[in-house]
């Protein structure tokens, strides 16, 4: 494991008793021990407690000159071998070059401890920027970020680990990207168990919702909300409290939507996807919602039709896609549709009828439905709405290959309005 330290100006302390006392905080002292209590500074401490071959200073010329004097005074050895020219900052005003040096220093696959204690003004800030970018791309690379917190000026320091704060930055970034588009950004694995649990569950949620697997979401809402509540017990989460609360409210909203009737749920989810910018997902759900609406209403046209649909649902050939697709098509094309759900051969097999009786039974069911549909005022307007929704969906699904869609957002808003008018408010097939 490499130890990268950002060097500042060192000051020689001739007398041992004048050197400050260093100690690890409670978490770090479970992992590391110090050979002694007093050190001139963090560089001396690191060299004494880690392998000098693993120490990588990033330094200016003034820092190198002063720190070698410190090391010679403390160890009778300047440890010149730890100073590599590629880590030398020749111009402390050249921020881009400094950032490149820091990035290059921690670009290997090794694990790193980063010490930010004595860095010169802006250099620790640049190092922090580098650490955030590195930590987003590599899961376990940065083990610790040491910082000697001043407990008593020039007398006592406690070495703490800032890695937790880096996790806060990563969590904030992840929550913001999820809130914007339901994607979970690739960030480092969290050491905090609650953070890691939430990240894993949001990743599953993302996969389900972006693949329109809405049924699978039902088992995720309460789990996500539980993980959020666990995280909120941490008093230090103020950096991403607002993002966490926003996602909690949205998950609670989606949970409420999931409890609605299928055709209403799909309408609400289509609106959500539209807001997130996933127009193809949105029209796919809206078109599916039309089929679910038609299926739910055709089934209730009469006791005879209700029994017929129930037989289909209980049969070996039942497929929910067939039920929604054929129900929508029957409303759309009416008597031009050959048969509804079973078909002659399947009706013969299921009901044990002759071919003639099967044809007659299927014709009676279809005619019963069509008679009722044709008596509905404005049914032609609803049919045209279904045609428009299907054309829009097909056009989007095939890369707008048939006709140019000049204003897709406006067209989809019109379809949402039509769905609300016909299926939600008007309930035209009731």
mmCIF file of C-alpha atoms in Angstrom, residues 112-411:
data_model
loop_
_atom_site.group_PDB
_atom_site.id
_atom_site.type_symbol
_atom_site.label_atom_id
_atom_site.label_comp_id
_atom_site.label_asym_id
_atom_site.label_seq_id
_atom_site.Cartn_x
_atom_site.Cartn_y
_atom_site.Cartn_z
ATOM 1 C CA UNK A 112 -3.375 4.307 -1.346
ATOM 2 C CA UNK A 113 -3.388 6.232 1.879
ATOM 3 C CA UNK A 114 -3.493 9.959 1.165
ATOM 4 C CA UNK A 115 -2.215 12.429 3.765
ATOM 5 C CA UNK A 116 -3.536 15.985 3.373
ATOM 6 C CA UNK A 117 -2.312 17.348 6.706
ATOM 7 C CA UNK A 118 0.428 19.793 5.762
ATOM 8 C CA UNK A 119 -0.254 20.601 2.121
ATOM 9 C CA UNK A 120 0.397 24.117 0.862
ATOM 10 C CA UNK A 121 -2.841 26.170 0.626
ATOM 11 C CA UNK A 122 -4.640 25.185 -2.616
ATOM 12 C CA UNK A 123 -2.786 21.895 -3.183
ATOM 13 C CA UNK A 124 -4.910 19.824 -0.741
ATOM 14 C CA UNK A 125 -8.020 21.197 -2.473
ATOM 15 C CA UNK A 126 -6.715 20.022 -5.842
ATOM 16 C CA UNK A 127 -5.832 16.685 -4.266
ATOM 17 C CA UNK A 128 -9.395 16.366 -2.971
ATOM 18 C CA UNK A 129 -10.769 17.025 -6.472
ATOM 19 C CA UNK A 130 -8.483 14.322 -7.816
ATOM 20 C CA UNK A 131 -9.545 11.898 -5.085
ATOM 21 C CA UNK A 132 -13.228 12.402 -5.860
ATOM 22 C CA UNK A 133 -12.685 11.674 -9.556
ATOM 23 C CA UNK A 134 -10.429 8.692 -8.819
ATOM 24 C CA UNK A 135 -12.790 7.291 -6.236
ATOM 25 C CA UNK A 136 -15.724 7.457 -8.641
ATOM 26 C CA UNK A 137 -13.881 5.159 -11.038
ATOM 27 C CA UNK A 138 -12.191 2.696 -8.693
ATOM 28 C CA UNK A 139 -13.942 0.862 -5.930
ATOM 29 C CA UNK A 140 -11.357 0.223 -3.217
ATOM 30 C CA UNK A 141 -8.318 2.167 -4.336
ATOM 31 C CA UNK A 142 -8.336 4.914 -1.703
ATOM 32 C CA UNK A 143 -8.136 3.189 1.693
ATOM 33 C CA UNK A 144 -7.763 6.248 3.915
ATOM 34 C CA UNK A 145 -7.408 10.002 3.729
ATOM 35 C CA UNK A 146 -5.310 11.022 6.718
ATOM 36 C CA UNK A 147 -5.620 14.438 8.275
ATOM 37 C CA UNK A 148 -3.988 15.444 11.558
ATOM 38 C CA UNK A 149 -6.663 17.429 13.331
ATOM 39 C CA UNK A 150 -5.301 20.076 15.663
ATOM 40 C CA UNK A 151 -6.429 19.361 19.221
ATOM 41 C CA UNK A 152 -4.018 21.794 20.931
ATOM 42 C CA UNK A 153 -2.091 24.290 18.798
ATOM 43 C CA UNK A 154 1.416 22.942 18.035
ATOM 44 C CA UNK A 155 1.070 20.483 20.917
ATOM 45 C CA UNK A 156 -1.385 17.691 20.141
ATOM 46 C CA UNK A 157 -2.893 16.247 16.953
ATOM 47 C CA UNK A 158 -5.432 13.489 16.309
ATOM 48 C CA UNK A 159 -5.144 11.652 12.997
ATOM 49 C CA UNK A 160 -8.597 11.176 11.488
ATOM 50 C CA UNK A 161 -9.803 9.543 8.268
ATOM 51 C CA UNK A 162 -11.605 11.826 5.802
ATOM 52 C CA UNK A 163 -12.612 8.878 3.609
ATOM 53 C CA UNK A 164 -16.072 9.038 5.163
ATOM 54 C CA UNK A 165 -16.517 12.549 3.775
ATOM 55 C CA UNK A 166 -15.493 11.313 0.343
ATOM 56 C CA UNK A 167 -18.270 8.737 0.658
ATOM 57 C CA UNK A 168 -20.644 11.599 1.417
ATOM 58 C CA UNK A 169 -19.599 13.297 -1.829
ATOM 59 C CA UNK A 170 -20.092 10.059 -3.762
ATOM 60 C CA UNK A 171 -23.491 9.461 -2.177
ATOM 61 C CA UNK A 172 -24.589 12.996 -3.038
ATOM 62 C CA UNK A 173 -23.489 12.515 -6.653
ATOM 63 C CA UNK A 174 -25.242 9.147 -6.899
ATOM 64 C CA UNK A 175 -28.515 10.465 -5.464
ATOM 65 C CA UNK A 176 -28.559 13.446 -7.803
ATOM 66 C CA UNK A 177 -28.046 11.318 -10.924
ATOM 67 C CA UNK A 178 -30.737 8.873 -9.786
ATOM 68 C CA UNK A 179 -33.159 11.702 -9.139
ATOM 69 C CA UNK A 180 -32.571 13.162 -12.601
ATOM 70 C CA UNK A 181 -32.892 10.024 -14.737
ATOM 71 C CA UNK A 182 -33.253 6.852 -12.608
ATOM 72 C CA UNK A 183 -29.678 5.797 -13.326
ATOM 73 C CA UNK A 184 -27.206 4.850 -10.604
ATOM 74 C CA UNK A 185 -23.842 6.412 -11.358
ATOM 75 C CA UNK A 186 -20.801 4.160 -11.100
ATOM 76 C CA UNK A 187 -19.183 5.204 -7.837
ATOM 77 C CA UNK A 188 -16.837 3.408 -5.497
ATOM 78 C CA UNK A 189 -18.278 0.715 -3.255
ATOM 79 C CA UNK A 190 -19.337 2.301 0.005
ATOM 80 C CA UNK A 191 -17.758 1.146 3.223
ATOM 81 C CA UNK A 192 -20.808 2.441 5.079
ATOM 82 C CA UNK A 193 -23.192 -0.528 5.084
ATOM 83 C CA UNK A 194 -26.354 1.584 4.884
ATOM 84 C CA UNK A 195 -24.939 3.555 1.942
ATOM 85 C CA UNK A 196 -23.993 0.351 0.128
ATOM 86 C CA UNK A 197 -27.415 -1.210 0.793
ATOM 87 C CA UNK A 198 -29.205 1.823 -0.644
ATOM 88 C CA UNK A 199 -26.914 1.929 -3.659
ATOM 89 C CA UNK A 200 -27.576 -1.757 -4.391
ATOM 90 C CA UNK A 201 -31.334 -1.391 -4.066
ATOM 91 C CA UNK A 202 -31.444 1.755 -6.213
ATOM 92 C CA UNK A 203 -29.452 -0.109 -8.886
ATOM 93 C CA UNK A 204 -32.077 -2.883 -8.913
ATOM 94 C CA UNK A 205 -34.822 -0.268 -8.950
ATOM 95 C CA UNK A 206 -33.150 1.447 -11.911
ATOM 96 C CA UNK A 207 -32.933 -1.810 -13.841
ATOM 97 C CA UNK A 208 -36.594 -2.641 -13.186
ATOM 98 C CA UNK A 209 -38.051 0.760 -13.951
ATOM 99 C CA UNK A 210 -36.013 1.387 -17.112
ATOM 100 C CA UNK A 211 -37.014 -2.034 -18.453
ATOM 101 C CA UNK A 212 -40.687 -1.243 -17.636
ATOM 102 C CA UNK A 213 -40.796 -4.159 -15.139
ATOM 103 C CA UNK A 214 -43.219 -2.268 -12.946
ATOM 104 C CA UNK A 215 -44.478 -5.356 -11.106
ATOM 105 C CA UNK A 216 -40.987 -6.002 -9.734
ATOM 106 C CA UNK A 217 -40.960 -2.524 -8.202
ATOM 107 C CA UNK A 218 -43.683 -3.435 -5.711
ATOM 108 C CA UNK A 219 -41.136 -5.330 -3.623
ATOM 109 C CA UNK A 220 -38.597 -2.495 -3.656
ATOM 110 C CA UNK A 221 -40.449 0.538 -2.337
ATOM 111 C CA UNK A 222 -40.468 -0.417 1.348
ATOM 112 C CA UNK A 223 -36.876 -1.695 1.248
ATOM 113 C CA UNK A 224 -35.595 1.579 -0.233
ATOM 114 C CA UNK A 225 -37.579 3.627 2.271
ATOM 115 C CA UNK A 226 -36.174 1.544 5.138
ATOM 116 C CA UNK A 227 -32.581 2.095 3.951
ATOM 117 C CA UNK A 228 -33.223 5.817 3.621
ATOM 118 C CA UNK A 229 -34.522 5.984 7.181
ATOM 119 C CA UNK A 230 -31.433 4.135 8.428
ATOM 120 C CA UNK A 231 -29.160 6.633 6.675
ATOM 121 C CA UNK A 232 -31.095 9.600 8.059
ATOM 122 C CA UNK A 233 -30.095 8.518 11.575
ATOM 123 C CA UNK A 234 -26.556 9.638 10.705
ATOM 124 C CA UNK A 235 -26.289 13.266 11.829
ATOM 125 C CA UNK A 236 -23.501 13.993 9.329
ATOM 126 C CA UNK A 237 -25.549 13.484 6.153
ATOM 127 C CA UNK A 238 -26.454 17.171 5.813
ATOM 128 C CA UNK A 239 -24.403 17.309 2.587
ATOM 129 C CA UNK A 240 -26.981 15.183 0.788
ATOM 130 C CA UNK A 241 -30.010 15.460 3.092
ATOM 131 C CA UNK A 242 -32.041 17.365 0.477
ATOM 132 C CA UNK A 243 -31.350 14.762 -2.242
ATOM 133 C CA UNK A 244 -32.239 11.933 0.127
ATOM 134 C CA UNK A 245 -35.518 13.569 1.118
ATOM 135 C CA UNK A 246 -36.363 14.226 -2.539
ATOM 136 C CA UNK A 247 -35.891 10.564 -3.451
ATOM 137 C CA UNK A 248 -37.867 9.459 -0.398
ATOM 138 C CA UNK A 249 -40.819 11.630 -1.462
ATOM 139 C CA UNK A 250 -40.620 10.327 -5.020
ATOM 140 C CA UNK A 251 -40.479 6.671 -3.946
ATOM 141 C CA UNK A 252 -43.502 7.254 -1.686
ATOM 142 C CA UNK A 253 -45.293 8.838 -4.660
ATOM 143 C CA UNK A 254 -44.477 5.827 -6.869
ATOM 144 C CA UNK A 255 -45.652 3.488 -4.122
ATOM 145 C CA UNK A 256 -49.021 5.292 -4.072
ATOM 146 C CA UNK A 257 -49.222 5.031 -7.863
ATOM 147 C CA UNK A 258 -48.509 1.280 -7.726
ATOM 148 C CA UNK A 259 -51.652 0.716 -5.648
ATOM 149 C CA UNK A 260 -53.977 2.073 -8.325
ATOM 150 C CA UNK A 261 -55.846 0.033 -10.921
ATOM 151 C CA UNK A 262 -53.510 -1.120 -13.709
ATOM 152 C CA UNK A 263 -54.695 1.271 -16.417
ATOM 153 C CA UNK A 264 -54.481 4.218 -14.004
ATOM 154 C CA UNK A 265 -51.063 3.148 -12.745
ATOM 155 C CA UNK A 266 -49.683 2.927 -16.280
ATOM 156 C CA UNK A 267 -51.022 6.395 -17.070
ATOM 157 C CA UNK A 268 -49.355 7.900 -13.992
ATOM 158 C CA UNK A 269 -46.072 6.110 -14.701
ATOM 159 C CA UNK A 270 -46.169 7.298 -18.318
ATOM 160 C CA UNK A 271 -46.355 10.866 -16.986
ATOM 161 C CA UNK A 272 -43.386 10.213 -14.688
ATOM 162 C CA UNK A 273 -41.278 8.775 -17.526
ATOM 163 C CA UNK A 274 -42.181 11.724 -19.724
ATOM 164 C CA UNK A 275 -40.955 14.125 -17.027
ATOM 165 C CA UNK A 276 -37.658 12.193 -16.793
ATOM 166 C CA UNK A 277 -37.198 12.385 -20.573
ATOM 167 C CA UNK A 278 -37.837 8.696 -21.377
ATOM 168 C CA UNK A 279 -40.420 9.241 -24.095
ATOM 169 C CA UNK A 280 -40.281 5.732 -25.601
ATOM 170 C CA UNK A 281 -40.828 4.174 -22.171
ATOM 171 C CA UNK A 282 -43.653 6.631 -21.583
ATOM 172 C CA UNK A 283 -45.579 5.869 -24.802
ATOM 173 C CA UNK A 284 -44.976 2.132 -24.328
ATOM 174 C CA UNK A 285 -46.663 2.293 -20.915
ATOM 175 C CA UNK A 286 -49.458 4.535 -22.178
ATOM 176 C CA UNK A 287 -50.224 2.197 -25.066
ATOM 177 C CA UNK A 288 -50.168 -0.786 -22.705
ATOM 178 C CA UNK A 289 -52.490 1.170 -20.420
ATOM 179 C CA UNK A 290 -55.013 1.549 -23.251
ATOM 180 C CA UNK A 291 -55.041 -2.232 -23.659
ATOM 181 C CA UNK A 292 -55.457 -2.802 -19.903
ATOM 182 C CA UNK A 293 -58.314 -0.303 -19.835
ATOM 183 C CA UNK A 294 -60.094 -1.948 -22.756
ATOM 184 C CA UNK A 295 -59.648 -5.430 -21.250
ATOM 185 C CA UNK A 296 -61.017 -4.352 -17.856
ATOM 186 C CA UNK A 297 -64.099 -2.746 -19.399
ATOM 187 C CA UNK A 298 -64.937 -5.327 -22.087
ATOM 188 C CA UNK A 299 -64.965 -8.029 -19.449
ATOM 189 C CA UNK A 300 -67.814 -6.252 -17.647
ATOM 190 C CA UNK A 301 -70.039 -5.706 -20.673
ATOM 191 C CA UNK A 302 -72.262 -8.639 -19.716
ATOM 192 C CA UNK A 303 -72.244 -11.757 -17.489
ATOM 193 C CA UNK A 304 -71.774 -13.919 -20.592
ATOM 194 C CA UNK A 305 -68.659 -11.993 -21.675
ATOM 195 C CA UNK A 306 -67.374 -11.978 -18.111
ATOM 196 C CA UNK A 307 -67.659 -15.768 -17.948
ATOM 197 C CA UNK A 308 -65.955 -16.076 -21.323
ATOM 198 C CA UNK A 309 -63.003 -13.891 -20.296
ATOM 199 C CA UNK A 310 -62.725 -15.786 -17.005
ATOM 200 C CA UNK A 311 -62.508 -19.046 -18.954
ATOM 201 C CA UNK A 312 -59.681 -17.553 -21.009
ATOM 202 C CA UNK A 313 -57.820 -16.419 -17.890
ATOM 203 C CA UNK A 314 -58.095 -19.902 -16.401
ATOM 204 C CA UNK A 315 -57.111 -21.720 -19.584
ATOM 205 C CA UNK A 316 -53.708 -23.117 -20.510
ATOM 206 C CA UNK A 317 -53.375 -20.624 -23.344
ATOM 207 C CA UNK A 318 -53.830 -17.543 -21.151
ATOM 208 C CA UNK A 319 -51.391 -14.737 -21.857
ATOM 209 C CA UNK A 320 -51.891 -11.276 -20.373
ATOM 210 C CA UNK A 321 -50.357 -9.714 -23.487
ATOM 211 C CA UNK A 322 -52.962 -11.434 -25.685
ATOM 212 C CA UNK A 323 -55.745 -10.221 -23.401
ATOM 213 C CA UNK A 324 -54.672 -6.566 -23.510
ATOM 214 C CA UNK A 325 -53.620 -6.554 -27.168
ATOM 215 C CA UNK A 326 -56.767 -8.266 -28.457
ATOM 216 C CA UNK A 327 -59.031 -6.154 -26.251
ATOM 217 C CA UNK A 328 -57.508 -2.976 -27.639
ATOM 218 C CA UNK A 329 -57.712 -4.301 -31.207
ATOM 219 C CA UNK A 330 -61.338 -5.314 -30.816
ATOM 220 C CA UNK A 331 -62.270 -1.804 -29.731
ATOM 221 C CA UNK A 332 -60.174 -0.364 -32.559
ATOM 222 C CA UNK A 333 -61.378 -2.471 -35.518
ATOM 223 C CA UNK A 334 -64.680 -3.875 -34.233
ATOM 224 C CA UNK A 335 -66.346 -6.572 -36.309
ATOM 225 C CA UNK A 336 -63.413 -6.776 -38.725
ATOM 226 C CA UNK A 337 -61.548 -8.751 -36.058
ATOM 227 C CA UNK A 338 -61.824 -12.489 -36.665
ATOM 228 C CA UNK A 339 -62.400 -13.613 -33.085
ATOM 229 C CA UNK A 340 -61.712 -12.480 -29.546
ATOM 230 C CA UNK A 341 -59.221 -14.369 -27.349
ATOM 231 C CA UNK A 342 -59.739 -18.059 -28.173
ATOM 232 C CA UNK A 343 -60.042 -18.592 -31.920
ATOM 233 C CA UNK A 344 -61.986 -21.500 -33.429
ATOM 234 C CA UNK A 345 -59.542 -24.371 -32.832
ATOM 235 C CA UNK A 346 -58.669 -23.312 -29.300
ATOM 236 C CA UNK A 347 -62.361 -22.779 -28.484
ATOM 237 C CA UNK A 348 -63.143 -26.293 -29.739
ATOM 238 C CA UNK A 349 -60.423 -27.784 -27.573
ATOM 239 C CA UNK A 350 -61.249 -25.775 -24.465
ATOM 240 C CA UNK A 351 -65.055 -25.911 -24.530
ATOM 241 C CA UNK A 352 -65.389 -29.314 -26.213
ATOM 242 C CA UNK A 353 -67.484 -27.939 -29.075
ATOM 243 C CA UNK A 354 -67.846 -28.890 -32.700
ATOM 244 C CA UNK A 355 -66.305 -26.562 -35.224
ATOM 245 C CA UNK A 356 -69.666 -25.057 -36.170
ATOM 246 C CA UNK A 357 -70.727 -24.491 -32.559
ATOM 247 C CA UNK A 358 -67.326 -23.012 -31.718
ATOM 248 C CA UNK A 359 -67.640 -20.535 -34.592
ATOM 249 C CA UNK A 360 -71.155 -19.626 -33.519
ATOM 250 C CA UNK A 361 -70.148 -19.173 -29.872
ATOM 251 C CA UNK A 362 -67.195 -16.955 -30.753
ATOM 252 C CA UNK A 363 -69.358 -14.898 -33.137
ATOM 253 C CA UNK A 364 -71.967 -14.403 -30.388
ATOM 254 C CA UNK A 365 -69.308 -13.155 -27.952
ATOM 255 C CA UNK A 366 -67.799 -10.775 -30.499
ATOM 256 C CA UNK A 367 -71.189 -9.467 -31.673
ATOM 257 C CA UNK A 368 -72.332 -8.934 -28.099
ATOM 258 C CA UNK A 369 -69.273 -6.782 -27.440
ATOM 259 C CA UNK A 370 -69.446 -4.936 -30.764
ATOM 260 C CA UNK A 371 -73.140 -4.167 -30.383
ATOM 261 C CA UNK A 372 -72.411 -2.520 -27.062
ATOM 262 C CA UNK A 373 -69.367 -0.659 -28.393
ATOM 263 C CA UNK A 374 -71.196 0.709 -31.419
ATOM 264 C CA UNK A 375 -73.862 2.149 -29.141
ATOM 265 C CA UNK A 376 -71.344 4.257 -27.225
ATOM 266 C CA UNK A 377 -71.360 7.958 -28.173
ATOM 267 C CA UNK A 378 -68.011 9.219 -29.486
ATOM 268 C CA UNK A 379 -66.644 5.669 -29.873
ATOM 269 C CA UNK A 380 -65.138 6.643 -33.240
ATOM 270 C CA UNK A 381 -63.205 9.428 -31.534
ATOM 271 C CA UNK A 382 -61.815 6.884 -29.043
ATOM 272 C CA UNK A 383 -60.861 4.536 -31.900
ATOM 273 C CA UNK A 384 -58.968 7.342 -33.599
ATOM 274 C CA UNK A 385 -57.181 8.023 -30.324
ATOM 275 C CA UNK A 386 -56.017 4.374 -30.213
ATOM 276 C CA UNK A 387 -54.802 4.595 -33.830
ATOM 277 C CA UNK A 388 -52.894 7.800 -33.032
ATOM 278 C CA UNK A 389 -51.255 6.283 -29.935
ATOM 279 C CA UNK A 390 -50.237 3.163 -31.861
ATOM 280 C CA UNK A 391 -48.789 5.168 -34.726
ATOM 281 C CA UNK A 392 -46.832 7.371 -32.320
ATOM 282 C CA UNK A 393 -45.468 4.363 -30.425
ATOM 283 C CA UNK A 394 -44.442 2.521 -33.602
ATOM 284 C CA UNK A 395 -42.805 5.622 -34.997
ATOM 285 C CA UNK A 396 -40.707 6.154 -31.866
ATOM 286 C CA UNK A 397 -39.865 2.464 -31.513
ATOM 287 C CA UNK A 398 -38.493 2.404 -35.064
ATOM 288 C CA UNK A 399 -36.434 5.564 -34.842
ATOM 289 C CA UNK A 400 -39.055 7.845 -36.412
ATOM 290 C CA UNK A 401 -38.531 5.903 -39.640
ATOM 291 C CA UNK A 402 -42.024 6.306 -41.099
ATOM 292 C CA UNK A 403 -42.951 9.946 -40.534
ATOM 293 C CA UNK A 404 -41.023 12.815 -39.025
ATOM 294 C CA UNK A 405 -42.337 13.732 -35.595
ATOM 295 C CA UNK A 406 -41.889 17.469 -35.494
ATOM 296 C CA UNK A 407 -42.888 17.991 -31.886
ATOM 297 C CA UNK A 408 -42.784 14.730 -29.986
ATOM 298 C CA UNK A 409 -43.305 16.331 -26.576
ATOM 299 C CA UNK A 410 -46.432 18.151 -27.714
ATOM 300 C CA UNK A 411 -47.766 15.054 -29.485
#
